[in-house]
Coordinates of C-alpha atoms and ligand atoms in Angstrom, one line a residue:
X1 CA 29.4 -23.7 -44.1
X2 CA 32.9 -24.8 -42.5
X3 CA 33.1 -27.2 -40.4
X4 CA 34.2 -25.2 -37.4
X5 CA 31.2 -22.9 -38.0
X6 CA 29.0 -26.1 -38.0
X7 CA 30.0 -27.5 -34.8
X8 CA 30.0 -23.8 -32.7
X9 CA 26.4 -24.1 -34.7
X10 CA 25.8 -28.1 -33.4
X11 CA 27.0 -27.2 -29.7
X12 CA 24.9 -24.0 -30.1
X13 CA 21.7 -26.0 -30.6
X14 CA 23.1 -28.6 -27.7
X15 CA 23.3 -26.0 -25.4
X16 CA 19.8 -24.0 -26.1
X17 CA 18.5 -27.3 -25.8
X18 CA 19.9 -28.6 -22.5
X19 CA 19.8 -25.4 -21.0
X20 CA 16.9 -23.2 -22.1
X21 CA 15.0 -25.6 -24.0
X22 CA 14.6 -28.2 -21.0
X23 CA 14.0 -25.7 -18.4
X24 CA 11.6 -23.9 -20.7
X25 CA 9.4 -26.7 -20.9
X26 CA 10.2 -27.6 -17.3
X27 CA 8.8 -23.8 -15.9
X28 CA 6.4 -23.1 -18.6
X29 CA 3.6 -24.9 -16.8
X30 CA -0.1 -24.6 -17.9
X31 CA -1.9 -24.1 -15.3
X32 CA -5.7 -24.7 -14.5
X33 CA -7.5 -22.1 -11.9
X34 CA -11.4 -22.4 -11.5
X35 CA -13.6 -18.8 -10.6
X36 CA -16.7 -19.8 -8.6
X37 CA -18.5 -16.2 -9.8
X38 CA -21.8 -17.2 -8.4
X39 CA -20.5 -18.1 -4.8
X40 CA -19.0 -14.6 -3.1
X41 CA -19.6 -13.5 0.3
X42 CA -17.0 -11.2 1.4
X43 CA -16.5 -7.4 -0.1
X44 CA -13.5 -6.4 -0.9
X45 CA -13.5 -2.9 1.2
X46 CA -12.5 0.0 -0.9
X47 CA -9.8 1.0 1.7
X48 CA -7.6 -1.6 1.0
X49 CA -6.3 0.7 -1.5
X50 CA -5.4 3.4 0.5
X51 CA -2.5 5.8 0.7
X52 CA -0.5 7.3 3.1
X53 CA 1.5 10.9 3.4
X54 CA 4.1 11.6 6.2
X55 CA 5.8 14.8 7.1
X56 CA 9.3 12.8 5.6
X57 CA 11.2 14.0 2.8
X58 CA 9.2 15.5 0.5
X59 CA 6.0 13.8 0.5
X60 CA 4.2 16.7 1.9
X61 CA 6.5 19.6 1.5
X62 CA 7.5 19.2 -2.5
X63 CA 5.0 16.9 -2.9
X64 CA 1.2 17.5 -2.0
X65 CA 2.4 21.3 -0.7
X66 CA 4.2 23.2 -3.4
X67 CA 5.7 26.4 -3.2
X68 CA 5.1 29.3 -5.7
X69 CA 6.8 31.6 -7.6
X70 CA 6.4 33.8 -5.1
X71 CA 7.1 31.3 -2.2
X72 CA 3.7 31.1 -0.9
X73 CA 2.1 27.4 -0.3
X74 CA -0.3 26.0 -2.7
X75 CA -1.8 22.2 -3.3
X76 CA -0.3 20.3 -6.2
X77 CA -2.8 20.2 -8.5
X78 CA -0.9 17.7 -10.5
X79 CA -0.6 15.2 -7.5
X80 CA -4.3 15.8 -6.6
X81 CA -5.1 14.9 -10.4
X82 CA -3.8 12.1 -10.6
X83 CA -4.5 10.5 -7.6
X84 CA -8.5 11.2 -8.1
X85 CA -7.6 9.1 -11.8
X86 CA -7.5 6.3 -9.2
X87 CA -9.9 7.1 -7.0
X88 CA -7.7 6.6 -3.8
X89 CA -10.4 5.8 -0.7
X90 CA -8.3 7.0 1.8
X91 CA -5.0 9.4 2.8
X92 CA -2.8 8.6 6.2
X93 CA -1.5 11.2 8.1
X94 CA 0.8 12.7 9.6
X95 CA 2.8 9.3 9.9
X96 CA 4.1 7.2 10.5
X97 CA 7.1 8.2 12.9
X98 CA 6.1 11.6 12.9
X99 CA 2.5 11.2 14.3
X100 CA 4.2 10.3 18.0
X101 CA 6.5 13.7 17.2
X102 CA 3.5 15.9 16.5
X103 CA 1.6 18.5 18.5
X104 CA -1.3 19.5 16.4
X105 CA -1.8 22.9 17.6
X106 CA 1.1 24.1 16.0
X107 CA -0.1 23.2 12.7
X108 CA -3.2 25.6 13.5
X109 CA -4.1 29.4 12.8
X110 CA -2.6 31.8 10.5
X111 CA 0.4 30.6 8.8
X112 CA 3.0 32.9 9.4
X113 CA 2.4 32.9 13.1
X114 CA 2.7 28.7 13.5
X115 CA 5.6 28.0 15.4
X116 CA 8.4 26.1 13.9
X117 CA 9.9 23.1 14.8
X118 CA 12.7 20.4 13.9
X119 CA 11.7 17.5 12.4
X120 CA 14.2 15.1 14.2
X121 CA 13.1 12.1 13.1
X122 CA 13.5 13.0 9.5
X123 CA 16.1 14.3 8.3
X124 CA 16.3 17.0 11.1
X125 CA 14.6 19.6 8.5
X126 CA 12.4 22.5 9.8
X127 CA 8.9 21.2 9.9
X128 CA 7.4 25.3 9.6
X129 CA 3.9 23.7 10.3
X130 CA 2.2 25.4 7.4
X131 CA 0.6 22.2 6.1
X132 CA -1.4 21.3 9.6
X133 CA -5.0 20.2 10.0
X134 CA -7.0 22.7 8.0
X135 CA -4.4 21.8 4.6
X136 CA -4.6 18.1 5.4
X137 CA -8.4 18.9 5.4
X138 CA -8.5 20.6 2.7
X139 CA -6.5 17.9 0.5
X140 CA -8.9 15.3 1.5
X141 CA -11.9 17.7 0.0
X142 CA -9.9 18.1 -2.9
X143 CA -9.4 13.5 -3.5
X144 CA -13.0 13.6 -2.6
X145 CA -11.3 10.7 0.1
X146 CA -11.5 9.9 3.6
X147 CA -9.4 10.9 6.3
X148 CA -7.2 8.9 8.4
X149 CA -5.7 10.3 11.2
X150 CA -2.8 9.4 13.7
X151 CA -2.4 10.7 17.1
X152 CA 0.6 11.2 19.2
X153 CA 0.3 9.0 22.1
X154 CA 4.6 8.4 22.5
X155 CA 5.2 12.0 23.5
X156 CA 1.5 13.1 24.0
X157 CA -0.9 14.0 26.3
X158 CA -4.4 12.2 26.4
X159 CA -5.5 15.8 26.7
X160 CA -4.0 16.9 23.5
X161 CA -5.6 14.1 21.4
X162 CA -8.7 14.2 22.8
X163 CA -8.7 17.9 22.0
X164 CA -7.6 17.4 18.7
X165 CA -10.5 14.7 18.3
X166 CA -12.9 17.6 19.5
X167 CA -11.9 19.8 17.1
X168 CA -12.0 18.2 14.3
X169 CA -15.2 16.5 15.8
X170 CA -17.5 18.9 17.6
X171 CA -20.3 20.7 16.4
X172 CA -19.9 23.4 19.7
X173 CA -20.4 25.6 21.1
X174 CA -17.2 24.3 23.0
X175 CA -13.7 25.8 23.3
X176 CA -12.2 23.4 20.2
X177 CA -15.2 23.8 17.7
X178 CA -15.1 28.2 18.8
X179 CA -11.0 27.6 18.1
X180 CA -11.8 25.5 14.7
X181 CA -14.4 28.6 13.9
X182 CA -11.9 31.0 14.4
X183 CA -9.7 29.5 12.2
X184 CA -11.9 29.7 9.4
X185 CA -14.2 26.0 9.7
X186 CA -17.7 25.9 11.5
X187 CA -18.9 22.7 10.2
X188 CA -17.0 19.9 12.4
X189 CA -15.5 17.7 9.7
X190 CA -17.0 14.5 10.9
X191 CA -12.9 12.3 11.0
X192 CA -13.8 8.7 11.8
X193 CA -10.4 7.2 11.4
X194 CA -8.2 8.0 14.3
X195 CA -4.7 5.8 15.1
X196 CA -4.4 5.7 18.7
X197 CA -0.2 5.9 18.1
X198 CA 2.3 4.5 15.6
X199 CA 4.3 2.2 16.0
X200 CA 4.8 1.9 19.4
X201 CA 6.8 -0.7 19.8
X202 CA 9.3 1.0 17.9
X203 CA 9.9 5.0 17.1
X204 CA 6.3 5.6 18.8
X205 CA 8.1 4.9 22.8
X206 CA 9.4 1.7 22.2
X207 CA 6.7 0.0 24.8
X208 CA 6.2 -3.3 25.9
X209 CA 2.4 -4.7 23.8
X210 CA 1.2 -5.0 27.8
X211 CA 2.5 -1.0 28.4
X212 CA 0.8 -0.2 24.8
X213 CA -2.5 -2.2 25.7
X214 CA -3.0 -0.1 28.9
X215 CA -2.2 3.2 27.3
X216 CA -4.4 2.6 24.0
X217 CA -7.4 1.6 26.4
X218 CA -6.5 5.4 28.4
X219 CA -6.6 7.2 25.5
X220 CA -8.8 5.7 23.3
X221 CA -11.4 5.6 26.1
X222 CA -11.7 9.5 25.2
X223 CA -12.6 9.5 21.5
X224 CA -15.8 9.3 22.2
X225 CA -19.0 9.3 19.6
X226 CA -19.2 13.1 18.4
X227 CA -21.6 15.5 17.1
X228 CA -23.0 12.1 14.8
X229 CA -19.4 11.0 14.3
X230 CA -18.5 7.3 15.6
X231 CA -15.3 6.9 15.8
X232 CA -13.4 3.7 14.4
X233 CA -10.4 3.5 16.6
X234 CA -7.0 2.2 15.4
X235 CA -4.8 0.2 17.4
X236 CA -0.6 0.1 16.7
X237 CA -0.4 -3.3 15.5
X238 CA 2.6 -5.3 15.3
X239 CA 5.9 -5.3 13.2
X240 CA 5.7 -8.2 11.2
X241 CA 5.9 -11.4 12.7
X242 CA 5.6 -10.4 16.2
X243 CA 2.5 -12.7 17.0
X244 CA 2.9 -12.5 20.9
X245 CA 2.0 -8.0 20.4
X246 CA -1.3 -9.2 18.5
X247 CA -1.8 -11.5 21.4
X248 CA -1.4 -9.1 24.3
X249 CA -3.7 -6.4 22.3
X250 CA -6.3 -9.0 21.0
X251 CA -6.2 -10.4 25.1
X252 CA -5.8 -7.2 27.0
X253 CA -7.7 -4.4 24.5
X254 CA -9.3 -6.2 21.7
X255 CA -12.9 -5.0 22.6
X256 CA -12.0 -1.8 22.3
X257 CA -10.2 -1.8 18.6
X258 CA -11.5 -1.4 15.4
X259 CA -9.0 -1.5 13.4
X260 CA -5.3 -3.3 14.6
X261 CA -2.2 -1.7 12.4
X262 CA 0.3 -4.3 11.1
X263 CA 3.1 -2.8 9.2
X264 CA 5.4 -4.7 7.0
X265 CA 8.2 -3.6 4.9
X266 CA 9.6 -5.6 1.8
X267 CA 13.4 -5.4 2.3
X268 CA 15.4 -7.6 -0.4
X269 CA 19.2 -7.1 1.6
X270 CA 19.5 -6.3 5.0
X271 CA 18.3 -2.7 7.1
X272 CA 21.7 -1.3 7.0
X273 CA 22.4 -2.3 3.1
X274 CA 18.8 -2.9 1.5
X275 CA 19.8 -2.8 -2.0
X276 CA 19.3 -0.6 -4.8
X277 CA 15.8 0.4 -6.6
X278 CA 17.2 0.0 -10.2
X279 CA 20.0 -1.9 -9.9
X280 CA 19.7 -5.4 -8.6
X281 CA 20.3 -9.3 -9.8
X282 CA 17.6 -12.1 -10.4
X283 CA 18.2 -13.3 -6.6
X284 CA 16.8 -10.2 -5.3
X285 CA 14.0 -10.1 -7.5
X286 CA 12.9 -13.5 -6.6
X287 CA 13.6 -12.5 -2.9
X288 CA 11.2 -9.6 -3.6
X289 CA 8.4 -11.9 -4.6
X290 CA 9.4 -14.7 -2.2
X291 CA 8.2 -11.9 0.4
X292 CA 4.7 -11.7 -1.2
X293 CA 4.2 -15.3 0.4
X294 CA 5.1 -13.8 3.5
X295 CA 2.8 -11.6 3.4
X296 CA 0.4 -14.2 2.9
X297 CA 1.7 -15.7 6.0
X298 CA 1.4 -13.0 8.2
X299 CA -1.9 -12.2 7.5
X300 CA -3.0 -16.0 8.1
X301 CA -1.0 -16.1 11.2
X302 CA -2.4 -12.7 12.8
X303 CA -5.9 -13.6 11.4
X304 CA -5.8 -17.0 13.3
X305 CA -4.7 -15.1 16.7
X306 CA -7.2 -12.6 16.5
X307 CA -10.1 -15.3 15.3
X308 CA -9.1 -16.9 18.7
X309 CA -10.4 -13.7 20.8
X310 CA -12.9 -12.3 18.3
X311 CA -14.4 -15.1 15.8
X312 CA -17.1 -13.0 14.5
X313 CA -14.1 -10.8 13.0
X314 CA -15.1 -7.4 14.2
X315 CA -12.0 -6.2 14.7
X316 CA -10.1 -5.4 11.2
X317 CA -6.2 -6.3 10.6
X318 CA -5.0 -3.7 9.0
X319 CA -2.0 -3.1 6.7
X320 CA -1.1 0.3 7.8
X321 CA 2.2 0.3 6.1
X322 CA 3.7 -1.6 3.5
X323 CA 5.8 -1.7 0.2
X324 CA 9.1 -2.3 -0.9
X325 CA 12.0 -0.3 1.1
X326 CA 14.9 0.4 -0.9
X327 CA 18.7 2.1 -0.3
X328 CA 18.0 6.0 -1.3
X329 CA 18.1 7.3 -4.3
X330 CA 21.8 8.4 -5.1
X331 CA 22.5 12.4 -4.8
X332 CA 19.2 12.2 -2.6
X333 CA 19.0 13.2 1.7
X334 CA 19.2 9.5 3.1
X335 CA 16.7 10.6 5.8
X336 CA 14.2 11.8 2.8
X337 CA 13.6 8.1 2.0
X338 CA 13.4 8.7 -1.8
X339 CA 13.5 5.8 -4.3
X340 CA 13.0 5.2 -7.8
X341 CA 10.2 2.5 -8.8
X342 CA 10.5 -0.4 -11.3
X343 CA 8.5 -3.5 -12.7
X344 CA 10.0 -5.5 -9.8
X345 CA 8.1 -2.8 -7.3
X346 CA 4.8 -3.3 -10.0
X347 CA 4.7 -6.9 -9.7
X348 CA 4.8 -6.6 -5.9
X349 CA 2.5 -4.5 -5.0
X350 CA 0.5 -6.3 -7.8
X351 CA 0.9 -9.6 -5.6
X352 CA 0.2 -8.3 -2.3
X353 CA -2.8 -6.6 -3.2
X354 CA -3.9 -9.5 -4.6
X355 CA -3.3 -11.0 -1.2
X356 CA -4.8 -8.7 0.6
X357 CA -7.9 -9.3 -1.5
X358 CA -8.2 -12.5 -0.8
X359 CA -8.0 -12.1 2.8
X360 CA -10.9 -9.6 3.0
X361 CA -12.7 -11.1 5.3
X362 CA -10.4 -9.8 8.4
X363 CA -8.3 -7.2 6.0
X364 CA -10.3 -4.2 5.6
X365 CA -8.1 -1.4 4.9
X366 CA -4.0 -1.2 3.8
X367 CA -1.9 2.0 3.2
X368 CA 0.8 1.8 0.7
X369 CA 4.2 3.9 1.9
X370 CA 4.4 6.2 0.6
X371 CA 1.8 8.5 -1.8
X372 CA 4.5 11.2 -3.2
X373 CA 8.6 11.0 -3.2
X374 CA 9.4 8.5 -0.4
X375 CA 9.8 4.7 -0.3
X376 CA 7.3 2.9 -3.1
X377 CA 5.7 6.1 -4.3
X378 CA 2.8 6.6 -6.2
X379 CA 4.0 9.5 -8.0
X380 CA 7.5 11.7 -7.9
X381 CA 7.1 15.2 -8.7
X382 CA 9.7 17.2 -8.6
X383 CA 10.4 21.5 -10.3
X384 CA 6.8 21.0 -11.6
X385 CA 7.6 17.6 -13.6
X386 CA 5.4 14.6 -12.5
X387 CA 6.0 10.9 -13.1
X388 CA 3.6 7.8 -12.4
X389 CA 5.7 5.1 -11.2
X390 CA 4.9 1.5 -12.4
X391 CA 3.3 1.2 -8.9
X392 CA 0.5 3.6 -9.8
X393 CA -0.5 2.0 -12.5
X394 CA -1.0 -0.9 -10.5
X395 CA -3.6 0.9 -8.8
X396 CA -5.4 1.8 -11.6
X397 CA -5.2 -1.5 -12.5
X398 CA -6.8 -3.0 -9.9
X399 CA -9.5 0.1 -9.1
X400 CA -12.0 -2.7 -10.5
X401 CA -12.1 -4.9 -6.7
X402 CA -12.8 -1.9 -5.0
X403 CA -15.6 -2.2 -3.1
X404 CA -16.4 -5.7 -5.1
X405 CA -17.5 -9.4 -3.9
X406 CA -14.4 -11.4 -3.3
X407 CA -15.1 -14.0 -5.5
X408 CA -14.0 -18.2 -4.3
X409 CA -11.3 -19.7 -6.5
X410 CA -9.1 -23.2 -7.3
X411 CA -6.0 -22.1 -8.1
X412 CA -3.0 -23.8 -9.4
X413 CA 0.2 -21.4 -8.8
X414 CA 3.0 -22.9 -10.9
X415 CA 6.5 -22.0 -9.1
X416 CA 9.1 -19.9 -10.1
X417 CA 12.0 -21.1 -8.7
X418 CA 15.5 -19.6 -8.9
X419 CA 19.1 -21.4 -7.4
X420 CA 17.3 -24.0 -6.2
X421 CA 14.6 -21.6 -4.2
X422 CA 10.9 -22.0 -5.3
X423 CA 8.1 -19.3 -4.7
X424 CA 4.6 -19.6 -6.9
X425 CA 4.7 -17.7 -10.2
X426 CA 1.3 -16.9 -10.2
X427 CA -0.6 -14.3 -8.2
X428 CA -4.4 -13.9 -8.5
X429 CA -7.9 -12.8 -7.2
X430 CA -11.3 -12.0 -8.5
X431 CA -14.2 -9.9 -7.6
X432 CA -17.4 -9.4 -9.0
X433 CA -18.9 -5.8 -9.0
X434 CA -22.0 -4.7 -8.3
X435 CA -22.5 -4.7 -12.5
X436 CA -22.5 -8.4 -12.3
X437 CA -19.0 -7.6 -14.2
X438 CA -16.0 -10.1 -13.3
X439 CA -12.4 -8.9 -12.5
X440 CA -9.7 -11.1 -12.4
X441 CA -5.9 -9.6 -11.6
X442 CA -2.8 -11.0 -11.9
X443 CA 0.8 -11.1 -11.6
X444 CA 3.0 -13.3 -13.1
X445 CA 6.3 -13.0 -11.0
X446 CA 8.9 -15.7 -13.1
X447 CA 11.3 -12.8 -14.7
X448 CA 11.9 -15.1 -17.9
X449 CA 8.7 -17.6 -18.6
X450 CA 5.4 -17.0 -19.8
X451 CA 2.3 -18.8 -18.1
X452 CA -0.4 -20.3 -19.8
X453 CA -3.3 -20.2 -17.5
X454 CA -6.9 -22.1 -18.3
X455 CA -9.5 -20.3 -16.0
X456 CA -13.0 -22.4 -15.7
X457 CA -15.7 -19.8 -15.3
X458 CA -18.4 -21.9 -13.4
X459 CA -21.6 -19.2 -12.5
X460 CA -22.1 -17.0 -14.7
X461 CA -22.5 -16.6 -18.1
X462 CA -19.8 -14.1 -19.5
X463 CA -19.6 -13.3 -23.5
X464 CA -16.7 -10.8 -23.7
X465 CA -13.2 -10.0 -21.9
X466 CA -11.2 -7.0 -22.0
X467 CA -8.2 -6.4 -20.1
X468 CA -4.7 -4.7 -19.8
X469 CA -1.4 -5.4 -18.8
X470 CA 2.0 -4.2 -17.6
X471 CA 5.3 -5.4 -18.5
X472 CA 8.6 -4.8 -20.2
X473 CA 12.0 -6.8 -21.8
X474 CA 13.7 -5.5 -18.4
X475 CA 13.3 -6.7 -14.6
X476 CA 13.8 -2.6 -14.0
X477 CA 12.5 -1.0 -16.5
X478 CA 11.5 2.6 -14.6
X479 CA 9.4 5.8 -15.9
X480 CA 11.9 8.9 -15.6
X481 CA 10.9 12.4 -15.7
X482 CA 12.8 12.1 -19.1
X483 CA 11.2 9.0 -20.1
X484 CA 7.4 9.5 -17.9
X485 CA 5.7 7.1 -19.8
X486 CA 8.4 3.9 -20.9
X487 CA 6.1 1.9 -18.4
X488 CA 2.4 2.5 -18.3
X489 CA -0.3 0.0 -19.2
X490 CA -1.2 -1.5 -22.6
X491 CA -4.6 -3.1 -24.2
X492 CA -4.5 -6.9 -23.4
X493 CA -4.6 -9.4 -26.4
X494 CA -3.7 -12.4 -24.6
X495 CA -7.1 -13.6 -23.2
X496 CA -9.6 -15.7 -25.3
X497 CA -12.9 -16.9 -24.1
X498 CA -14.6 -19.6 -25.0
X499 CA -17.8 -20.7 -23.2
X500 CA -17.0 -20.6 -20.2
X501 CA -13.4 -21.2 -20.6
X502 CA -11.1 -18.5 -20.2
X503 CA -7.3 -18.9 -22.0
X504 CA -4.7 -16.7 -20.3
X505 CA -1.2 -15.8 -21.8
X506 CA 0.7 -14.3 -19.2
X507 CA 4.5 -12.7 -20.2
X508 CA 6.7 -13.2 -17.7
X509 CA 7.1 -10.7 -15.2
X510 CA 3.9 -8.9 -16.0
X511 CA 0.7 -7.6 -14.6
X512 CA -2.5 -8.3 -16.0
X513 CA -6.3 -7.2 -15.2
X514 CA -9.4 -8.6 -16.8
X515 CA -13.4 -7.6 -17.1
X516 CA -15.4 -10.3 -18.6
X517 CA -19.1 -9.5 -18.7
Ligands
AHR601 O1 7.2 4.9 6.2 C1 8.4 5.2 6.8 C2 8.4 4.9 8.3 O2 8.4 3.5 8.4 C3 7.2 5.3 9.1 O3 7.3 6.6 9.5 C4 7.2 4.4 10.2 O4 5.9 4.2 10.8 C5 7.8 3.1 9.7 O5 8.8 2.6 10.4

């Protein structure tokens, strides 16, 4: 060797060693975490898994409702198949936005006598109505899910929802169970979730909470118990951090809600210039994650509010919309909403369902936007080609909580911090099923350090674990309709158990979900 090929080689080593070496060992914490397994109270409901489909883009039209070749509508079987893979607990609809646009009764009777209308709010499209109640019906029958449904209170009538409620709800004889008949259904269909509006503060009327409050008493006051149906009512929550709307509605309606329906949007750059899906730096991956805390926050801040009025937690904060919002796809309708889907969106929606989970107790149902095509999709379909974005296989990941005990833990986060910003790497909950079996998901949300992770098992005697995990060399590595399956799930070798002590090697930026039984 030369000499000035041994001291490149000698600064080399002096570099690697000041600068990843020490900061290696500074970030690649081991971490301890206990699992109380024995000591759960609080289910994790099934619905905070849930879905949602708007009339935007091509969610519905292009998405769930495909043309043939001979231009009649037909469901997607592909969509419908894969979504029963995860065995999604419930489907929102028609919006979002749309909802306070909607009149139900054009979506009604034969097809090619529905009226058509614009759809003004996206995209200004023609909405021909030929996917109404009967097809949104139908679909749910066909996901073996539950409904959820959203009424137009912003340019409504109290009339027209509490027909629609009647007939969807009654058994008759009455004028909406004779029209339902007609229409080809006798049996009511028994809809128990029913959003009293959408975002009213914003594109459903822009009210004041204390002008929302009074209307969402008027017209919830008529969805009355039906035919055996109770209904679970659904208030428009707030956007985000607005604490004085959950104030007003827990003060001025509360009694009256079932369900109140935050929505919260991760946006990494501002509403005007929000970034791109595939294309973005460290910083706006750690701004991504730094926004999982939020959520955190906003759920603990809403939740105290609403303890304050109603302690006994009958009323449910629920997520109605949430995941990451990105700039459009390129080439794509700006008003469509469509985005591609990476491990940063994965490791995301990984996080916040984890803390969803573990605020259970008052979080009983959430609704990812959106299910096909727009914003952080479950699926993109497009000319007969489906792909399942990193974001479904989250889902599938987690199917294990569903329905679970929310199981009590001690958990040491680490942090991942980046330019001098710190956030926790570590993202975790666990459940115990009604097979005694344990799950335990994480996320580990540093881009470039492992974690080691010592879980003490205290409980319950576990002899095996199993798990899978989700990562990739790349911050956004994507699945393509040329490349469907670069990112999907792979068998887990990084979990060891001994006695009751549970070694975990998470890769950086990864997902991971584990059974012990
Ligand atoms: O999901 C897209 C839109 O975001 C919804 O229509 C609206 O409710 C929210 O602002």
């Amino acid at each position: 060797m030369n000499v000035p090929t041994m001291i490149r080689r000698i600064l080399l080593f002096a570099f690697f060693f000041l600068f990843v070496g020490t900061s290696a060992f500074a970030q690649n914490q081991e971490l301890e975490m206990i699992v109380n397994a024995d000591q759960g109270e609080t289910t994790i409901s099934r619905h905070i898994y849930g879905h949602f489909a708007e009339h935007l883009g091509e969610d519905i039209y292009g998405g769930f409702w495909i043309q043939d070749d001979n231009g009649n509508w037909q469901y997607n079987q592909q969509v419908i198949d894969a979504l029963k893979e995860v065995n999604v607990p419930n489907v929102r609809w028609p919006g979002g936005c749309f909802a306070d646009y909607y009149h139900w009764q054009d979506g009604i009777g034969p097809r090619d006598e529905r009226p058509a209308q614009l759809n003004t709010i996206w995209g200004g499209v023609t909405e021909d109505n030929s996917f109404g109640t009967h097809e949104f019906m139908g679909l749910i029958d066909r996901l073996d899910t539950e409904p959820i449904i959203v009424g137009n209170v912003g340019s409504g009538t109290v009339e027209e929802m509490n027909d629609w409620w009647k007939y969807l709800n009654h058994a008759g004889p009455s004028p909406m169970a004779d029209l339902r008949a007609e229409n080809g259904r006798e049996e009511p269909w028994g809809v128990k979730y029913f959003g009293v509006g959408n975002e009213s503060w914003g594109c459903g009327g822009q009210m004041r909470p204390q002008y929302y409050a009074d209307l969402y008493k008027r017209f919830a006051e008529y969805l009355r118990p039906m035919s055996g149906t109770e209904p679970y009512q659904i208030a428009a929550g707030p956007s985000g951090d607005n604490y004085e709307w959950t104030r007003t509605m827990m003060e001025e309606a509360g009694w009256m809600i079932d369900g109140l329906d935050l929505h919260h949007y991760t946006v990494v750059g501002t509403w005007e210039d929000k970034g791109s899906a595939t294309d973005f730096t460290e910083a706006e991956w750690h701004t991504a994650m730094q926004d999982t805390r939020f959520m955190d926050e906003l759920l603990t801040r809403h939740s105290n509010i609403m303890d304050q009025y109603d302690p006994e937690k009958e009323t449910a904060l629920i997520v109605g919309e949430w995941g990451m919002w990105h700039d459009p796809m390129p080439g794509t309708e700006p008003g469509f909403l469509k985005q591609q889907n990476t491990l940063r969106d994965a490791v995301v929606a990984a996080s916040m369902l984890n803390v969803f989970n573990q605020h259970a107790e008052r979080v009983r149902m959430a609704n990812l936007a959106q299910t096909v095509n727009v914003l952080q999709a479950m699926l993109l379909y497009e000319d007969g080609q489906l792909v399942k974005t990193p974001t479904y296989h989250v889902f599938d990941l987690y199917q294990g909580h569903m329905d679970a005990t929310l199981l009590s833990m001690d958990v040491d986060r680490g942090t991942y911090t980046h330019d001098g910003e710190s956030t926790p790497a570590i993202s975790v909950s666990a459940s115990k099923d009604d097979q005694d079996r344990v799950h335990i998901t994480l996320a580990n949300k540093d881009p470039n350090q492992p974690r080691t992770i010592s879980v003490d098992l205290r409980g319950q005697d576990v002899s095996s674990v199993s798990g899978r995990v989700l990562t990739a060399d790349q911050m956004n590595t994507h699945n393509t309709f040329e490349q469907p399956n670069r990112l999907q799930p792979t068998s887990f070798d990084g979990a060891e158990l001994d006695g009751t002590t549970l070694t975990i090697e998470m890769p950086s930026k990864s997902v991971v979900a584990l059974e012990l039984q």
